[in-house]
XYZ file of C-alpha atoms in Angstrom:
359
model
C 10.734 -27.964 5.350
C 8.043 -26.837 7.643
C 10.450 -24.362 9.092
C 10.763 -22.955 5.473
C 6.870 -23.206 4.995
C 6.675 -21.351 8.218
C 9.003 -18.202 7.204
C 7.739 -18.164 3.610
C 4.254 -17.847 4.967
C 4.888 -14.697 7.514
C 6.555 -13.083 4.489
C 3.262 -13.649 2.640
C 1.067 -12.144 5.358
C 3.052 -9.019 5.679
C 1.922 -7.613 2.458
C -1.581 -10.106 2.148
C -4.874 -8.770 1.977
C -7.246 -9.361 5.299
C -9.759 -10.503 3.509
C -8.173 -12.516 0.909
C -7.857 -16.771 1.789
C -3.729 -17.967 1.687
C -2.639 -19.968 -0.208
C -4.349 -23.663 0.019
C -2.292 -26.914 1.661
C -2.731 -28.733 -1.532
C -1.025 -25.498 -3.361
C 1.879 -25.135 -1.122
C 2.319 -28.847 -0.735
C 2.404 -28.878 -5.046
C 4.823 -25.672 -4.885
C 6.955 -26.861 -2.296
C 6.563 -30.680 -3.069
C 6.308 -31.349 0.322
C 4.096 -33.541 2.629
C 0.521 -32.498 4.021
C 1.990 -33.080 7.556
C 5.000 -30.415 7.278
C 1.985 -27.727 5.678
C -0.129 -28.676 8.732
C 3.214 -28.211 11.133
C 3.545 -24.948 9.338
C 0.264 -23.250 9.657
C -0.402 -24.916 13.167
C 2.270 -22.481 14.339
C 1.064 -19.640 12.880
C -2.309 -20.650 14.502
C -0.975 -20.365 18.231
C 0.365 -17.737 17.451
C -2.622 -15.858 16.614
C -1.565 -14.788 13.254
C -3.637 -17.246 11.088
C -7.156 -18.214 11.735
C -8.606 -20.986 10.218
C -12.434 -21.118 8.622
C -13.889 -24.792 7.634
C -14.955 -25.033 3.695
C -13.567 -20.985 3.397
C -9.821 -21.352 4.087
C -7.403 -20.086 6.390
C -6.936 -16.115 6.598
C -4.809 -13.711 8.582
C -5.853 -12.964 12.257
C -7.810 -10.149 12.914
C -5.749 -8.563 15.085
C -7.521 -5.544 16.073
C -9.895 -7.617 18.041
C -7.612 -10.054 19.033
C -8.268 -10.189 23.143
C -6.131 -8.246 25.804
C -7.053 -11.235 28.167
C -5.295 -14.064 25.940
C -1.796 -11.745 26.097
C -1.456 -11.180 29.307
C -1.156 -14.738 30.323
C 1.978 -14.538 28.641
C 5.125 -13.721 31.224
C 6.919 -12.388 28.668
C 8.388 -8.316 28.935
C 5.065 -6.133 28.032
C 4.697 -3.367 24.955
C 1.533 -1.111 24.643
C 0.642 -0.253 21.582
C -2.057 2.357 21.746
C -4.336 3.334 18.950
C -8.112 3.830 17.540
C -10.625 1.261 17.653
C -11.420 0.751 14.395
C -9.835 -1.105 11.492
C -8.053 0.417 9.036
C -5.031 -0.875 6.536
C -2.492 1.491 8.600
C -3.672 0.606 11.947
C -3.663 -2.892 11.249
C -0.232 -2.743 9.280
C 1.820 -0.913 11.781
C 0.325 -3.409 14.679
C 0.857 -6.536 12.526
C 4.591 -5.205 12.103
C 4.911 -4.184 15.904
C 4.182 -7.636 16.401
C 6.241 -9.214 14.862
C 9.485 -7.417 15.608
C 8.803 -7.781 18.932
C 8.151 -11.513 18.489
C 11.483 -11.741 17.423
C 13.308 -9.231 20.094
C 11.140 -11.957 23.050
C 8.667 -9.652 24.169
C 4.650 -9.704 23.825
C 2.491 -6.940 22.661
C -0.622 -5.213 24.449
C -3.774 -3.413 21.952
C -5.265 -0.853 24.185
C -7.833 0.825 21.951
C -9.098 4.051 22.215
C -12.774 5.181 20.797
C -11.931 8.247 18.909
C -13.979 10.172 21.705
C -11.920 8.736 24.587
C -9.385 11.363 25.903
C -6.192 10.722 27.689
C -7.843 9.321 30.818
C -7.977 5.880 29.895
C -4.599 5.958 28.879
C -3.300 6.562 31.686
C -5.750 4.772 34.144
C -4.811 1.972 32.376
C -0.921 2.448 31.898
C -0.233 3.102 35.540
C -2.308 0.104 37.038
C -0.774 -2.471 34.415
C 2.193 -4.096 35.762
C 5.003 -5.400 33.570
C 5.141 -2.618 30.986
C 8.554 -2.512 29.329
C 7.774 0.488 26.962
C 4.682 2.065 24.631
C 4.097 2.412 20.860
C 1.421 5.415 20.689
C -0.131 5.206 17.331
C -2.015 8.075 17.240
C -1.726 12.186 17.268
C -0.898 13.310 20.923
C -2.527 16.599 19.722
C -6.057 14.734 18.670
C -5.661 12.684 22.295
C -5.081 15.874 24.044
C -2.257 13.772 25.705
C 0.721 15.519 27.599
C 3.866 13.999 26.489
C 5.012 14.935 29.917
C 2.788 11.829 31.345
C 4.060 9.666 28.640
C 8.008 10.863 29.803
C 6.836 9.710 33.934
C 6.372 6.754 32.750
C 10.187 5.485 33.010
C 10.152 3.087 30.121
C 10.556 3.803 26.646
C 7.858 5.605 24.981
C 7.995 5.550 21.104
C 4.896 7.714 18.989
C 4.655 7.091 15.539
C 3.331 10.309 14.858
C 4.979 13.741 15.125
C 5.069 15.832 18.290
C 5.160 19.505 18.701
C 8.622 18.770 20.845
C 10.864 16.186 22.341
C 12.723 18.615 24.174
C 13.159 17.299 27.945
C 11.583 14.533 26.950
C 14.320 11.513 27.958
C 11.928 8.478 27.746
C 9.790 9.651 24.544
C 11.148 8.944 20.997
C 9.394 9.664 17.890
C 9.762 7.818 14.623
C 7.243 9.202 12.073
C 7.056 9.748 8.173
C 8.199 12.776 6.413
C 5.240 14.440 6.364
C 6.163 17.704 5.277
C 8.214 15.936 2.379
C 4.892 14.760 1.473
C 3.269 17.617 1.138
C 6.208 19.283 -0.887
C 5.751 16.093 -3.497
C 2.056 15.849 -3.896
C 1.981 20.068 -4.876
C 4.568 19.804 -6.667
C 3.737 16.563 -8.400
C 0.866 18.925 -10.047
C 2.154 21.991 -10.119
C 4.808 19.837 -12.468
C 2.168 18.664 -14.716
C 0.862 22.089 -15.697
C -2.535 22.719 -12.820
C -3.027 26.485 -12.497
C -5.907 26.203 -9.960
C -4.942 23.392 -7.190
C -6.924 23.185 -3.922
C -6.232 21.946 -0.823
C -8.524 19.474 0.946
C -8.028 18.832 4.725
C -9.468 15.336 4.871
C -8.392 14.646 8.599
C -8.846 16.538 11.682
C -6.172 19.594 12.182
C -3.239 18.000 13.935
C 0.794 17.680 13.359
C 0.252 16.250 10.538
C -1.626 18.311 8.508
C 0.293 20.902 9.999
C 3.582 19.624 8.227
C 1.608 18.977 4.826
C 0.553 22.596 4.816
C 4.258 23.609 5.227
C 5.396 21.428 2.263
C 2.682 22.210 0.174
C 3.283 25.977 0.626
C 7.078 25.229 0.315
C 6.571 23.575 -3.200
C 4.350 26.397 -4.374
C 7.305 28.933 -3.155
C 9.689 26.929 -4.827
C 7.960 27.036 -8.446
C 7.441 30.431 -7.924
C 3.635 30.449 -7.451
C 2.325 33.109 -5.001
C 0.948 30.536 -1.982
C -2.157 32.925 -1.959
C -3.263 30.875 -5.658
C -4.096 27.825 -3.443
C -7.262 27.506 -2.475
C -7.943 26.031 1.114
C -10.903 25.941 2.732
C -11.911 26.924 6.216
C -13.739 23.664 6.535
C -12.184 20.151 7.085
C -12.756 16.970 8.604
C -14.101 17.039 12.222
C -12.350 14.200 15.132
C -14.375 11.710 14.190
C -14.796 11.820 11.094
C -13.812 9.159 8.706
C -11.503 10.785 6.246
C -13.731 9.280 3.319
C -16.632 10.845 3.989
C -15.051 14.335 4.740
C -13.348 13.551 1.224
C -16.217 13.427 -0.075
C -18.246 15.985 2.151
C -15.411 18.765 1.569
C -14.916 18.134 -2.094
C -18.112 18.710 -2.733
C -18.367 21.824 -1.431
C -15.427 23.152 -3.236
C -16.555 22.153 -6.957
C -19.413 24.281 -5.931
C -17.866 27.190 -4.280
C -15.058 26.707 -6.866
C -15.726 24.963 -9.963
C -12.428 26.082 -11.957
C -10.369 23.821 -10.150
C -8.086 21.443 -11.938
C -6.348 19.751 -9.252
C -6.371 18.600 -5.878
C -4.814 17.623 -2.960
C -5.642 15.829 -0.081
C -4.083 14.687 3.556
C -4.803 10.928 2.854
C -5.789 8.889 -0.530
C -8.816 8.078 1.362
C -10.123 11.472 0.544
C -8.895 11.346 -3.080
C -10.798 8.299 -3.404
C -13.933 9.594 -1.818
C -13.202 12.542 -4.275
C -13.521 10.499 -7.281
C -17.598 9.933 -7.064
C -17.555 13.271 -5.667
C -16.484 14.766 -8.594
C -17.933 12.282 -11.356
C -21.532 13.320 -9.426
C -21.203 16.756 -10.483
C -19.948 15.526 -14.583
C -15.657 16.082 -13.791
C -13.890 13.316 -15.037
C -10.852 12.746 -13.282
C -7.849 13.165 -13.932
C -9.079 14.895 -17.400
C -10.583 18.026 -15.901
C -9.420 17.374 -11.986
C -6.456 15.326 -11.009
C -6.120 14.124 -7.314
C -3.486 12.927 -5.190
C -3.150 11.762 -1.530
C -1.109 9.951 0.937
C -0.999 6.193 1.706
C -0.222 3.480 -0.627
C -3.627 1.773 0.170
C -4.737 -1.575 -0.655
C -7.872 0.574 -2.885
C -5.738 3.016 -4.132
C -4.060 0.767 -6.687
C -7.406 -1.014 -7.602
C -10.226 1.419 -7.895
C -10.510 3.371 -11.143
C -8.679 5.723 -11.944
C -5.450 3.792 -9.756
C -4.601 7.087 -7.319
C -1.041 8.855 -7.461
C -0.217 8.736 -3.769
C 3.012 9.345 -1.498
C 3.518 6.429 0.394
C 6.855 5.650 3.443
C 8.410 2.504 3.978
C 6.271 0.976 6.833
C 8.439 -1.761 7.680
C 11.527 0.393 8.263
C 9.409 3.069 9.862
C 8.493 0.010 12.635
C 11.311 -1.627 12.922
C 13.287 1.863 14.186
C 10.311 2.402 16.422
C 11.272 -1.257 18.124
C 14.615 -0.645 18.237
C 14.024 2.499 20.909
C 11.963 -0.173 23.086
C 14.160 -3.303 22.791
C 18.338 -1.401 22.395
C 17.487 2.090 23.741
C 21.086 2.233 24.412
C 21.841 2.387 20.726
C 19.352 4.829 20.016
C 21.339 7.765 18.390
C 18.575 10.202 17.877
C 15.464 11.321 19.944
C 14.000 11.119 16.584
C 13.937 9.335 12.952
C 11.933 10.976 10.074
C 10.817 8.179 7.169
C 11.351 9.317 3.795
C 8.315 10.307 1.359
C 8.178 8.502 -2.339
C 6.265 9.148 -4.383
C 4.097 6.920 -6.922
C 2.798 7.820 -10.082
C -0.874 6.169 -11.536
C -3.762 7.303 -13.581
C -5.378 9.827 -10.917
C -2.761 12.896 -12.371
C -3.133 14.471 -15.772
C -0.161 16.753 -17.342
C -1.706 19.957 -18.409
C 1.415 20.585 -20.396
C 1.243 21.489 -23.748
């Protein structure tokens, strides 16, 4: 029974919230009708593990893993993985790491957090990648373009090197795979999403720094506005977006501001992450738009906030766990791996943060 405590529990922390307590012992021992000791077996795993922490009179709550210490891993003999990305929390980062961790669990290797300040360049990376011993292969978690980081570097390496971003090219490139959402697909849904629902003047809001990714959103957006037959030149984009750096909240918030003022006809917007439609939101209601009734907004990421704050945000979201699980597969079978690259499909979900304009 503990075993079964054991699995039911890491399929409750996959999709649990950080800050939230699990479930109590007395609740899973009433649920389960078990005995205190095999809860205690249960959760003491998950302990050494490093994927619970306990908290006297407050519960137990999923590990922090973005400070979890480099020093505590590498005791462990265990075959290596880097994954490199920004030191800072967010639901993504935290996500794709809890994910990376766990598949490699399972495949019988350990995994490495180097964090990067967003003002660190390539450098560290590879200071630190070619004086580590051990490494079987990288997970890059970040834009190469933002890191300034030749993929050429990443290639000398001689282990597999998976990013879970785009890259302007794989070509001779044997060692580096990417796995990454359909970004461009995104794009393509969000426009069209309100150019469906009847919005004659939609804007463009460039919430994170220029880099592959907003790249491919631009191309889908534009595609989608082709496609419905709407001159691209009727979007209105402005020269201004987020800065490296910047968190994309505040230049969500920052950047729509400016455009009510420099355009206050606009009835719908679009932005490179819901964080920026969120930030939008008191943006907008500051200067008396309601939204979605005179401005509707829409972003990317199906974020823990973006289903709870008000209005709930229309977002395109990708299928994190498969997205992962590919990007493990190129580390742990790189025999099997059939493509230099996979592309995760975009859906698309529908809340209160769109309003049809149809009449």
């Amino acid at each position: 029974m503990s075993d079964q405590i054991y699995d039911w529990l890491r399929e409750q922390i996959e999709t649990w919230d950080i800050d939230k307590p699990l479930p109590s012992q007395n609740k899973i021992m009433k649920d389960f009708g078990v005995s205190l000791a095999s809860v205690n077996t249960a959760f003491g795993r998950l302990v050494d593990e490093g994927r619970v922490e306990r908290h006297r009179g407050r519960g137990s709550f999923i590990a922090r893993k973005d400070v979890r210490q480099y020093s505590a891993a590498k005791k462990n003999s265990r075959p290596k993985v880097v994954i490199v990305s920004y030191d800072y929390f967010s639901e993504t980062i935290w996500t794709n790491t809890h994910l990376c961790d766990e598949f490699l669990d399972r495949a019988g290797y350990q995994s490495i957090q180097f964090k990067l300040k967003k003002t660190d360049q390539e450098g560290r990376v590879r200071e630190f990648l070619q004086a580590e011993e051990g490494i079987a292969g990288v997970v890059v978690d970040l834009s190469t373009r933002l890191l300034h980081m030749d993929s050429r570097f990443l290639n000398s390496l001689k282990v597999p090197v998976v990013l879970l971003e785009p890259v302007d090219s794989l070509a001779d490139l044997d060692r580096v795979h990417a796995v990454h959402p359909d970004y461009e697909q995104s794009g393509f849904m969000m426009a069209e999403e309100l150019l469906k629902c009847g919005h004659r003047h939609i804007a463009y809001v460039g919430d994170i720094p220029e880099n592959e990714v907003t790249d491919a959103h631009r191309r889908g957006i534009l595609a989608a506005f082709r496609e419905h037959k709407r001159g691209t030149r009727s979007l209105v984009s402005q020269k201004n977006r987020a800065q490296p750096g910047e968190y994309a909240a505040e230049a969500g918030y920052r950047l729509t501001a400016q455009l009510v003022r420099e355009h206050p006809n606009v009835d719908g917007i679009l932005f490179d992450s819901a964080h920026g439609a969120f930030a939008a939101i008191r943006a907008l209601n500051e200067v008396g738009k309601r939204v979605p009734e005179d401005v509707s907004v829409i972003g990317e990421g199906d974020y823990t906030f973006a289903r709870f704050c008000s209005p709930p945000i229309t977002v395109t979201a990708f299928d994190s766990r498969e997205r992962i699980r590919r990007a493990i597969d190129y580390i742990v079978s790189p025999e099997k791996a059939a493509s230099k690259e996979v592309v995760v499909p975009a859906g698309l979900i529908r809340r209160n943060s769109v309003f049809s304009r149809k009449r």
